[in-house]
CSV table of C-alpha atoms in Angstrom, one decimal:
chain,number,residue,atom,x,y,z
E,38,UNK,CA,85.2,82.2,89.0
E,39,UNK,CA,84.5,85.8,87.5
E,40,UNK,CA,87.8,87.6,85.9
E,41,UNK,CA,87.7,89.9,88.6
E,42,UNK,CA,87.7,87.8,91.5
E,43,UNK,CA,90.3,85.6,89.6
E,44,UNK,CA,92.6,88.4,88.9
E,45,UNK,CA,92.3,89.3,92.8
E,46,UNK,CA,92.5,85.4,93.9
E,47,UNK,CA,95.6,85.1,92.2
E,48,UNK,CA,97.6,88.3,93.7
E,49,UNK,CA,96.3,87.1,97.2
E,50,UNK,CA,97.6,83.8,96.5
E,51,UNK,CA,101.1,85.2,95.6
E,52,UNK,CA,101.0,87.5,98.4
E,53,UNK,CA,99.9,84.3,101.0
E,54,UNK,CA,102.7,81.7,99.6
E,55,UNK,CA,105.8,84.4,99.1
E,56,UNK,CA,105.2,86.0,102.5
E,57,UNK,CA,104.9,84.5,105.9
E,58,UNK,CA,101.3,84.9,106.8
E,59,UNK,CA,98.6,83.8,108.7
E,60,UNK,CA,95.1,84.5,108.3
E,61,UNK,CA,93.4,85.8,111.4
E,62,UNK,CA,89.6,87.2,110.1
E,63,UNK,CA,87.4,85.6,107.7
E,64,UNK,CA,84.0,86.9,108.1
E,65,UNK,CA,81.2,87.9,105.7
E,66,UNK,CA,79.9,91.2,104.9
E,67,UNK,CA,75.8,91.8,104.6
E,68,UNK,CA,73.6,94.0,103.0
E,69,UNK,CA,70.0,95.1,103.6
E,70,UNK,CA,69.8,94.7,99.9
E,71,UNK,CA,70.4,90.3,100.3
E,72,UNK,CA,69.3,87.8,102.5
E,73,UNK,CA,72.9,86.0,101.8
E,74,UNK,CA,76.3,87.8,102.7
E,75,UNK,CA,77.1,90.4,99.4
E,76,UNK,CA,80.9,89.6,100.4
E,77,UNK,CA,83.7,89.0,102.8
E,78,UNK,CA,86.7,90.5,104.8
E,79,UNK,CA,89.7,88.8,105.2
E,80,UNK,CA,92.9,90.1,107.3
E,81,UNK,CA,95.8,88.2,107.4
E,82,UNK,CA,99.1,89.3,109.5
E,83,UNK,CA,102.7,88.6,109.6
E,84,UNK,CA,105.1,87.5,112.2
E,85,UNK,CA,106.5,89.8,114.5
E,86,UNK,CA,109.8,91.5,112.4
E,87,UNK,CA,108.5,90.3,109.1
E,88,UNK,CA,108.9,92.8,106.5
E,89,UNK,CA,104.9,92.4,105.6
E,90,UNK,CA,102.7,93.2,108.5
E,91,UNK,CA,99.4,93.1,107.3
E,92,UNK,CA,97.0,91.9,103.8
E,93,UNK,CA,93.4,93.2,103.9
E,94,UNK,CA,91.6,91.9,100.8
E,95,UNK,CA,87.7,92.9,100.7
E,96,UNK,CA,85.3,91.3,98.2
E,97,UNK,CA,81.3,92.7,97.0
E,98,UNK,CA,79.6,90.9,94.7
E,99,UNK,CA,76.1,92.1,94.6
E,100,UNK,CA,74.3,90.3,90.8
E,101,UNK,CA,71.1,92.7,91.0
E,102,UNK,CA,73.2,96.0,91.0
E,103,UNK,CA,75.9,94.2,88.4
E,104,UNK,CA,78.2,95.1,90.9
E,105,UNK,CA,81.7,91.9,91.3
E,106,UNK,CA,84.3,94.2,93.4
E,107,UNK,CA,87.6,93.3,94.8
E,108,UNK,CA,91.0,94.5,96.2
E,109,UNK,CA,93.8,93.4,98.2
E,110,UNK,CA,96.2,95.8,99.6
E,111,UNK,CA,99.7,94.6,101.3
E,112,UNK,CA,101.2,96.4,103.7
E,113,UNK,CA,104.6,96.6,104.9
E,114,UNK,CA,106.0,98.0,108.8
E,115,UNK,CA,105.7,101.4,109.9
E,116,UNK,CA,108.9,102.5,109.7
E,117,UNK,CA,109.5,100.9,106.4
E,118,UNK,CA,110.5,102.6,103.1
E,119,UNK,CA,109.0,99.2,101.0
E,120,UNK,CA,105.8,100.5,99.2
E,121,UNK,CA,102.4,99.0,99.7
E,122,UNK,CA,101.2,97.2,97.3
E,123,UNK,CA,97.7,97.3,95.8
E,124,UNK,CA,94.7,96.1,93.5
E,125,UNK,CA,91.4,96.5,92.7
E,126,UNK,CA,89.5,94.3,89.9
E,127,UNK,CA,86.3,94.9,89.3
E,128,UNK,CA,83.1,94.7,86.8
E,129,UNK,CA,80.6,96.7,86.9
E,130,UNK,CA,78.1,96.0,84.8
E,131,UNK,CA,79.3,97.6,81.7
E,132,UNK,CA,82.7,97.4,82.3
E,133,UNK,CA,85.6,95.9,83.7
E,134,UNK,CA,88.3,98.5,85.7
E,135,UNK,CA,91.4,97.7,87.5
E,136,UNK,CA,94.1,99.6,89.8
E,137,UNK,CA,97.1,98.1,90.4
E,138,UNK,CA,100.3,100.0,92.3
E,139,UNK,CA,102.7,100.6,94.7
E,140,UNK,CA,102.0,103.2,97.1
E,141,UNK,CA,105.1,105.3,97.8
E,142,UNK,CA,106.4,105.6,101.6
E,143,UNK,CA,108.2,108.9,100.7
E,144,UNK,CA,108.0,111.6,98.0
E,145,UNK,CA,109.7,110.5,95.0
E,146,UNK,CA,110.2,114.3,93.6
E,147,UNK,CA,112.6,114.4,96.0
E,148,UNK,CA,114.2,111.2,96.8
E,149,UNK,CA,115.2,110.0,93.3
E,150,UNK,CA,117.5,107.3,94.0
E,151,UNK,CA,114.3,105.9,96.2
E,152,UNK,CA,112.4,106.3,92.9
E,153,UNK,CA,114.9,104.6,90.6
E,154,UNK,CA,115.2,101.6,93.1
E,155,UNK,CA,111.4,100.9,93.8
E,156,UNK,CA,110.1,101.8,90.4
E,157,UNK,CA,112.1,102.3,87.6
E,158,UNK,CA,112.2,98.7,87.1
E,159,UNK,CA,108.4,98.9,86.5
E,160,UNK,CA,108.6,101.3,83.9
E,161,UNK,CA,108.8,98.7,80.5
E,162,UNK,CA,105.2,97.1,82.0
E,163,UNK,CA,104.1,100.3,82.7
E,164,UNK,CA,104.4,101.4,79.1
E,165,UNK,CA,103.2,97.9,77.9
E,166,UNK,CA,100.4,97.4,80.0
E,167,UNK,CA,99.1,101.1,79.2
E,168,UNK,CA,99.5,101.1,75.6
E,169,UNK,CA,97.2,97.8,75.0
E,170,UNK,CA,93.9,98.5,73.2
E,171,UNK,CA,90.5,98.2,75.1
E,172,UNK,CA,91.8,100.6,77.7
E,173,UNK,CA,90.5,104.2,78.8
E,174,UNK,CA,90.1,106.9,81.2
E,175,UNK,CA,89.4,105.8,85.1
E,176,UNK,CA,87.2,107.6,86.9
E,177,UNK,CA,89.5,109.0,89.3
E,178,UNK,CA,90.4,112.6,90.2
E,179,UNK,CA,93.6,114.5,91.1
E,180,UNK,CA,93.6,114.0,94.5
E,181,UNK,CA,93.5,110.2,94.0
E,182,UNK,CA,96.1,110.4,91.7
E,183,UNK,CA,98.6,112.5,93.8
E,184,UNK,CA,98.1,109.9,96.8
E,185,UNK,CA,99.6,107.3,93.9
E,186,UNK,CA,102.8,106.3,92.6
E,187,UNK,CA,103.4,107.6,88.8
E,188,UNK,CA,103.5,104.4,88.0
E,189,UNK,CA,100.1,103.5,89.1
E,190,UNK,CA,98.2,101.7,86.3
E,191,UNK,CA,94.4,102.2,86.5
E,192,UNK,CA,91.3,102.2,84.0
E,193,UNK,CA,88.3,101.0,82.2
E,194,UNK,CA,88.7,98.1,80.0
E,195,UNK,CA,87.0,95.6,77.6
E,196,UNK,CA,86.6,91.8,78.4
E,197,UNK,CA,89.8,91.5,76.0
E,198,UNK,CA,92.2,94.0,78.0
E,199,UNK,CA,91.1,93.1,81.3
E,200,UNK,CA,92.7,89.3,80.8
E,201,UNK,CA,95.5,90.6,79.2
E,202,UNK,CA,96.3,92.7,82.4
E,203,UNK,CA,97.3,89.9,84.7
E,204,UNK,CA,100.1,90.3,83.2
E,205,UNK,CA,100.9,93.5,84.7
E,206,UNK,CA,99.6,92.4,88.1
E,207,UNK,CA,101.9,89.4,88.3
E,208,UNK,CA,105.5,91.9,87.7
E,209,UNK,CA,104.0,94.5,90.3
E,210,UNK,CA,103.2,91.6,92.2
E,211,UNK,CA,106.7,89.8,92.0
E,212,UNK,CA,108.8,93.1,92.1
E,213,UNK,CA,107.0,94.1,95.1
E,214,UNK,CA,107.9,91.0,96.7
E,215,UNK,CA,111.9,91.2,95.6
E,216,UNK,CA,112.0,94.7,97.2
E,217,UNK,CA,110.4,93.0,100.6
E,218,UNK,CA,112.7,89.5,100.3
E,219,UNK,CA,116.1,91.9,99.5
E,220,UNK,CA,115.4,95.7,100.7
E,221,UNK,CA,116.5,98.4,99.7
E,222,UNK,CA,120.1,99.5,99.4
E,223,UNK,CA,121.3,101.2,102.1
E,224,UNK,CA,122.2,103.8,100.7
E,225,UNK,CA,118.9,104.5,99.4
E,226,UNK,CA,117.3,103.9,102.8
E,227,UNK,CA,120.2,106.3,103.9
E,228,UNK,CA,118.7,109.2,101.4
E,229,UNK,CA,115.4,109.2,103.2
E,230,UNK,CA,116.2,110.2,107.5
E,231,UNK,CA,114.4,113.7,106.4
E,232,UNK,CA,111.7,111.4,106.0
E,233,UNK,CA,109.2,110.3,109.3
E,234,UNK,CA,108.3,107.4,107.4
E,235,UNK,CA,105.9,106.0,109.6
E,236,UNK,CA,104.1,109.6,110.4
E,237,UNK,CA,103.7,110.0,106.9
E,238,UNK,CA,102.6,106.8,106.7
E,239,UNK,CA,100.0,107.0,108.8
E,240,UNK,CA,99.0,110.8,107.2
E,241,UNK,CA,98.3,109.0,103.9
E,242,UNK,CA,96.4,106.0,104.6
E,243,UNK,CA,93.7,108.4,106.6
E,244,UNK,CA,93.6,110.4,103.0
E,245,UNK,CA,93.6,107.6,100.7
E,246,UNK,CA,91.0,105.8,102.5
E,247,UNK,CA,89.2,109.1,103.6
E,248,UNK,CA,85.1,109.4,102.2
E,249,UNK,CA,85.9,113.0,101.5
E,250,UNK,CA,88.7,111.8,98.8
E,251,UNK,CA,87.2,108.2,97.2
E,252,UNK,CA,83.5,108.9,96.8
E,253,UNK,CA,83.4,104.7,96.5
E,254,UNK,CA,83.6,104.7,100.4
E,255,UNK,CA,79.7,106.5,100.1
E,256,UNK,CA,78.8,103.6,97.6
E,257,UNK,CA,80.5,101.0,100.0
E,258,UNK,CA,78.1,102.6,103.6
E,259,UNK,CA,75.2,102.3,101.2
E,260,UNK,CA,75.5,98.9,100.8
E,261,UNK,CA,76.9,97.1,103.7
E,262,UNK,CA,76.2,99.9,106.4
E,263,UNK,CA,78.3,102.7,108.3
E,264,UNK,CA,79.6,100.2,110.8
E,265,UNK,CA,81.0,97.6,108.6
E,266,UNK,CA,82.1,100.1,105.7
E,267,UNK,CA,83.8,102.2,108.7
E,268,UNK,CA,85.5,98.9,109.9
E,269,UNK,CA,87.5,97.9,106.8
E,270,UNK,CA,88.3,101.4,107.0
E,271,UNK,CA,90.1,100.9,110.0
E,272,UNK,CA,91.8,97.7,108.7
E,273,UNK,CA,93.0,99.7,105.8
E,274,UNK,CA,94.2,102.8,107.9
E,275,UNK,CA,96.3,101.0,110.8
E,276,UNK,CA,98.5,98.2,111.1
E,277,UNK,CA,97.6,97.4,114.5
């Protein structure tokens, strides 16, 4: 098993055994580049009131353009101030990169006792994880960046850094799970009725997942089509 696919494998894993969850699409993704399937989609979906709604996890793994790809984003309800959380692990080629955060469900600028109780206590792995050698600079804009969480951890790094990450991943990982098991205080929840949560939900996912924003969605349509790159789009975008 690659690192990146292990480092992915093991976040789904969590995500799959702490949550109720039940997978309901499995199916390959092909290429005009490969006679065989270059990688996979898999959706799974929570229970009706669970607090997790929805895990989309999307591998590529294409040898001939060094390209071993994959992310698993979890999603919580519409109306839910619980971030999302997310990871990509990949090599390409050259290099290994990750992303690994949770995505806010209101603007933390403003709300900070919403920022104190989802983040804060990610701030000693944030400053750990980012100050270990064999890292540097993502390539990622601004606008990427502003769709994030402060907190987000992201970059290039060596063979070395890249196995000492799973660290990182398994606090986000677990914290993001208390937050779902135990919620927010009320009071916290309280701070955010100026907040639509779920319109500005839905507002964010179409711009974090928008071509015009990531320029990997144009990589993604080159290789597995317009139709199937627009399709885990949609899983991404909506809960339904």
């Amino acid at each position: 098993m690659s690192l990146p696919l292990e480092l992915c494998e093991n976040a789904v894993a969590h995500l799959t055994t702490r949550h109720p969850l039940t997978m309901v699409i499995d199916e390959p993704l092909s290429s005009p580049m490969s006679p065989d399937p270059v990688g996979s989609l898999r959706v799974w979906r929570g229970e009706p009131g669970q607090p997790v709604v929805k895990v989309v996890y999307v591998g590529l793994v294409v040898p001939m353009i060094r390209l071993d790809s994959h992310m698993v984003f979890a999603f919580t309800a519409a109306d839910s101030a619980i971030p999302h959380f997310t990871l990509d692990s990949v090599y390409g080629g050259d290099y290994h990169a990750y992303h690994l955060d949770l995505i806010p469900r209101a603007e933390l600028s403003s709300h900070l006792p919403y920022m104190d109780a989802a983040y804060q206590p990610l701030t000693e792995v944030f400053t750990e994880a980012g100050e270990m050698d064999g890292l540097s600079r993502a390539d990622i804009g601004p606008r990427q960046y502003a769709l994030m969480s402060p907190w987000m951890l992201v970059g290039r790094a060596t063979e070395e850094a890249f196995r000492k990450i799973g660290v990182a991943v398994s606090a986000y990982a677990e914290h993001w799970s208390t937050l779902v098991t135990d919620g927010l205080p009320a009071e916290v929840v309280a701070g955010l009725a100026d907040t639509d949560l779920a319109a500005r939900d839905t507002a964010v996912r179409v711009n974090l997942f928008s071509p015009d924003v990531d320029p990997v969605w144009a990589r993604v349509t080159r290789l597995i089509g317009e139709p199937a790159a627009d399709r885990i789009r949609a899983e991404l975008i909506g809960n339904a």
